[in-house]
mmCIF file of C-alpha atoms in Angstrom:
data_model
loop_
_atom_site.group_PDB
_atom_site.id
_atom_site.type_symbol
_atom_site.label_atom_id
_atom_site.label_comp_id
_atom_site.label_asym_id
_atom_site.label_seq_id
_atom_site.Cartn_x
_atom_site.Cartn_y
_atom_site.Cartn_z
ATOM 1 C CA MET A 3 37.157 -1.338 -61.024
ATOM 2 C CA ASN A 4 34.720 0.637 -58.823
ATOM 3 C CA LYS A 5 31.473 -1.237 -60.447
ATOM 4 C CA LEU A 6 32.792 -4.792 -59.440
ATOM 5 C CA LEU A 7 33.653 -3.568 -55.741
ATOM 6 C CA ILE A 8 30.024 -1.990 -55.635
ATOM 7 C CA ALA A 9 28.714 -5.081 -56.584
ATOM 8 C CA PHE A 10 30.321 -7.490 -54.514
ATOM 9 C CA ALA A 11 29.805 -5.163 -51.552
ATOM 10 C CA LEU A 12 26.036 -5.585 -52.272
ATOM 11 C CA VAL A 13 26.394 -9.416 -53.164
ATOM 12 C CA LEU A 14 27.901 -9.991 -49.499
ATOM 13 C CA CYS A 15 25.389 -7.422 -47.692
ATOM 14 C CA PHE A 16 22.611 -9.596 -48.878
ATOM 15 C CA ASN A 17 23.925 -13.024 -48.755
ATOM 16 C CA CYS A 18 24.363 -12.591 -44.959
ATOM 17 C CA ASN A 19 22.306 -15.027 -42.455
ATOM 18 C CA SER A 20 23.020 -13.246 -39.268
ATOM 19 C CA ILE A 21 22.595 -14.468 -36.591
ATOM 20 C CA ALA A 22 20.525 -11.330 -34.685
ATOM 21 C CA GLN A 23 17.864 -13.257 -37.889
ATOM 22 C CA LYS A 24 17.957 -17.005 -36.124
ATOM 23 C CA LYS A 25 15.742 -16.603 -33.016
ATOM 24 C CA THR A 26 15.151 -20.463 -32.340
ATOM 25 C CA LYS A 27 15.606 -21.418 -29.282
ATOM 26 C CA GLU A 28 17.864 -24.565 -28.474
ATOM 27 C CA THR A 29 15.364 -26.932 -26.986
ATOM 28 C CA THR A 30 11.751 -26.861 -26.786
ATOM 29 C CA LYS A 31 11.135 -28.404 -23.718
ATOM 30 C CA ILE A 32 7.605 -29.983 -22.383
ATOM 31 C CA TYR A 33 6.705 -28.030 -18.820
ATOM 32 C CA LYS A 34 5.138 -29.592 -15.731
ATOM 33 C CA ILE A 35 2.114 -27.089 -15.766
ATOM 34 C CA THR A 36 0.456 -26.285 -19.285
ATOM 35 C CA LYS A 37 -1.824 -24.543 -20.130
ATOM 36 C CA THR A 38 -3.745 -22.494 -23.760
ATOM 37 C CA VAL A 39 -2.952 -19.622 -24.869
ATOM 38 C CA ALA A 40 -6.552 -18.718 -23.409
ATOM 39 C CA GLU A 41 -6.379 -20.104 -20.046
ATOM 40 C CA TRP A 42 -2.779 -18.325 -19.600
ATOM 41 C CA LYS A 43 -4.407 -14.791 -20.978
ATOM 42 C CA ALA A 44 -7.603 -15.846 -17.776
ATOM 43 C CA GLN A 45 -4.864 -16.028 -15.270
ATOM 44 C CA LEU A 46 -2.621 -13.112 -16.042
ATOM 45 C CA THR A 47 -3.095 -9.325 -16.607
ATOM 46 C CA ALA A 48 -2.134 -8.723 -20.240
ATOM 47 C CA LYS A 49 1.256 -7.369 -19.499
ATOM 48 C CA GLU A 50 1.755 -10.356 -17.717
ATOM 49 C CA PHE A 51 1.184 -12.405 -20.252
ATOM 50 C CA TYR A 52 3.268 -10.180 -21.977
ATOM 51 C CA VAL A 53 6.257 -10.841 -19.849
ATOM 52 C CA LEU A 54 5.711 -14.457 -18.965
ATOM 53 C CA ARG A 55 4.339 -15.850 -22.508
ATOM 54 C CA GLN A 56 6.135 -14.208 -25.283
ATOM 55 C CA ALA A 57 9.344 -13.032 -23.668
ATOM 56 C CA GLY A 58 8.860 -9.236 -23.357
ATOM 57 C CA THR A 59 10.409 -6.995 -21.522
ATOM 58 C CA GLU A 60 8.387 -4.100 -18.386
ATOM 59 C CA ARG A 61 10.418 -0.999 -18.297
ATOM 60 C CA ALA A 62 13.282 -0.528 -15.866
ATOM 61 C CA LEU A 63 12.458 0.692 -12.022
ATOM 62 C CA SER A 64 8.963 0.371 -13.411
ATOM 63 C CA SER A 65 8.342 -2.647 -10.740
ATOM 64 C CA PRO A 66 7.717 -2.519 -6.606
ATOM 65 C CA LEU A 67 9.656 -5.843 -6.100
ATOM 66 C CA ASN A 68 12.882 -3.710 -6.787
ATOM 67 C CA ILE A 69 12.886 -2.135 -3.702
ATOM 68 C CA GLU A 70 10.820 -4.745 -2.020
ATOM 69 C CA ASN A 71 13.436 -5.328 0.599
ATOM 70 C CA GLY A 72 11.858 -7.874 3.072
ATOM 71 C CA GLU A 73 12.517 -11.219 3.655
ATOM 72 C CA GLY A 74 10.370 -14.072 1.882
ATOM 73 C CA ILE A 75 10.681 -15.918 -1.179
ATOM 74 C CA TYR A 76 10.606 -14.887 -4.282
ATOM 75 C CA VAL A 77 7.986 -17.498 -6.957
ATOM 76 C CA CYS A 78 6.865 -17.463 -10.239
ATOM 77 C CA LYS A 79 3.614 -15.944 -10.921
ATOM 78 C CA GLY A 80 2.567 -18.418 -13.000
ATOM 79 C CA CYS A 81 2.928 -21.349 -11.186
ATOM 80 C CA GLU A 82 3.966 -19.834 -7.581
ATOM 81 C CA THR A 83 7.585 -22.314 -8.276
ATOM 82 C CA PRO A 84 9.858 -21.096 -5.498
ATOM 83 C CA LEU A 85 12.679 -18.854 -7.261
ATOM 84 C CA PHE A 86 14.667 -16.831 -5.628
ATOM 85 C CA LYS A 87 15.737 -16.108 -1.599
ATOM 86 C CA SER A 88 15.191 -12.663 -0.748
ATOM 87 C CA GLU A 89 18.982 -13.342 0.887
ATOM 88 C CA HIS A 90 19.932 -13.756 -2.442
ATOM 89 C CA LYS A 91 18.880 -10.323 -3.597
ATOM 90 C CA TYR A 92 20.814 -7.078 -4.432
ATOM 91 C CA ASP A 93 20.301 -3.653 -5.335
ATOM 92 C CA SER A 94 22.071 -4.172 -9.094
ATOM 93 C CA GLY A 95 21.545 -0.472 -10.046
ATOM 94 C CA SER A 96 19.608 -2.008 -13.432
ATOM 95 C CA GLY A 97 16.134 -0.935 -12.569
ATOM 96 C CA TRP A 98 15.196 -4.382 -11.959
ATOM 97 C CA PRO A 99 14.950 -7.198 -9.288
ATOM 98 C CA SER A 100 18.897 -9.057 -8.993
ATOM 99 C CA PHE A 101 19.378 -11.914 -7.747
ATOM 100 C CA ASP A 102 22.868 -13.781 -7.122
ATOM 101 C CA ARG A 103 21.909 -17.068 -7.475
ATOM 102 C CA GLU A 104 18.112 -18.823 -8.239
ATOM 103 C CA ILE A 105 16.186 -21.503 -6.028
ATOM 104 C CA LYS A 106 18.860 -24.965 -8.461
ATOM 105 C CA GLY A 107 16.163 -26.765 -10.225
ATOM 106 C CA ASN A 108 13.318 -24.181 -10.355
ATOM 107 C CA VAL A 109 14.513 -22.271 -13.372
ATOM 108 C CA ASP A 110 16.230 -23.014 -16.368
ATOM 109 C CA PHE A 111 17.927 -21.224 -19.185
ATOM 110 C CA SER A 112 18.374 -21.124 -22.594
ATOM 111 C CA THR A 113 19.813 -18.874 -24.948
ATOM 112 C CA ASP A 114 18.169 -16.457 -26.815
ATOM 113 C CA TYR A 115 19.725 -13.680 -29.914
ATOM 114 C CA ASP A 116 16.949 -11.724 -29.909
ATOM 115 C CA LEU A 117 19.472 -8.332 -29.707
ATOM 116 C CA GLY A 118 21.372 -10.521 -31.774
ATOM 117 C CA TYR A 119 24.226 -11.605 -29.305
ATOM 118 C CA ALA A 120 23.449 -14.284 -27.634
ATOM 119 C CA ARG A 121 21.925 -13.729 -24.212
ATOM 120 C CA THR A 122 21.454 -16.759 -20.814
ATOM 121 C CA GLU A 123 17.503 -16.179 -20.667
ATOM 122 C CA GLU A 124 16.146 -17.823 -17.570
ATOM 123 C CA HIS A 125 12.555 -19.653 -17.307
ATOM 124 C CA CYS A 126 10.291 -21.037 -15.000
ATOM 125 C CA ALA A 127 11.258 -24.849 -14.577
ATOM 126 C CA THR A 128 7.629 -25.990 -14.051
ATOM 127 C CA CYS A 129 6.009 -23.534 -16.598
ATOM 128 C CA GLY A 130 7.638 -22.626 -18.908
ATOM 129 C CA GLY A 131 8.075 -18.643 -17.936
ATOM 130 C CA HIS A 132 10.396 -15.628 -19.596
ATOM 131 C CA LEU A 133 11.617 -14.439 -16.005
ATOM 132 C CA GLY A 134 14.499 -12.600 -17.488
ATOM 133 C CA HIS A 135 17.894 -13.009 -18.088
ATOM 134 C CA VAL A 136 21.534 -13.875 -15.931
ATOM 135 C CA PHE A 137 24.404 -11.977 -16.500
ATOM 136 C CA GLY A 138 27.936 -12.471 -15.335
ATOM 137 C CA ASP A 139 28.269 -9.031 -14.280
ATOM 138 C CA GLY A 140 26.846 -9.918 -10.199
ATOM 139 C CA PRO A 141 28.992 -9.831 -6.898
ATOM 140 C CA LYS A 142 32.088 -10.777 -7.314
ATOM 141 C CA ALA A 143 32.643 -11.747 -3.593
ATOM 142 C CA THR A 144 29.225 -14.620 -4.212
ATOM 143 C CA THR A 145 28.210 -15.753 -7.498
ATOM 144 C CA GLY A 146 29.679 -13.605 -10.024
ATOM 145 C CA LYS A 147 26.106 -13.212 -11.484
ATOM 146 C CA ARG A 148 22.999 -10.697 -11.752
ATOM 147 C CA HIS A 149 19.810 -12.882 -12.605
ATOM 148 C CA CYS A 150 17.700 -9.838 -13.850
ATOM 149 C CA ILE A 151 14.727 -10.514 -12.895
ATOM 150 C CA ASN A 152 11.269 -8.756 -14.157
ATOM 151 C CA GLY A 153 9.243 -8.192 -10.949
ATOM 152 C CA MET A 154 6.199 -8.834 -13.452
ATOM 153 C CA SER A 155 7.040 -12.743 -13.747
ATOM 154 C CA LEU A 156 7.168 -12.459 -9.569
ATOM 155 C CA LYS A 157 4.884 -13.281 -6.735
ATOM 156 C CA PHE A 158 6.818 -12.016 -3.687
ATOM 157 C CA ILE A 159 5.797 -14.139 0.046
ATOM 158 C CA PRO A 160 7.239 -13.004 2.796
ATOM 159 C CA SER A 161 8.796 -15.213 5.777
ATOM 160 C CA ASN A 162 5.502 -14.892 8.127
#
């Protein structure tokens, strides 16, 4: 009986197809700005390319934009599309620049399962650059959302 139970457990383990193994995006979108890999690599640093074009994540607390408090706008590092306003930035304590809302129409969303569970991934709506993820643990007084963004995917443009 024990051998039968062990055999059943092994068959179950090797036949499971978990969500963690599925890394496909919900949809494939054609963006207004498209470039070859070589063109993106020529425009971006190696770290920027890793974050924006390969959906990487920068190290927490590594971006100077995490502590940027000036008035202005945060644009996509890949194409300069306005993505976030400084008035919607807040210190989430996460180690990444955080905003309670995006500029509507300029950010696209998809679902990724890279960590074995569904997360809402954010992309620039113009060039498709990976920005970060949005979570539901933001300020309750405003939107309740926390747009956790890689500073490396952004460029800050002061109001003046």
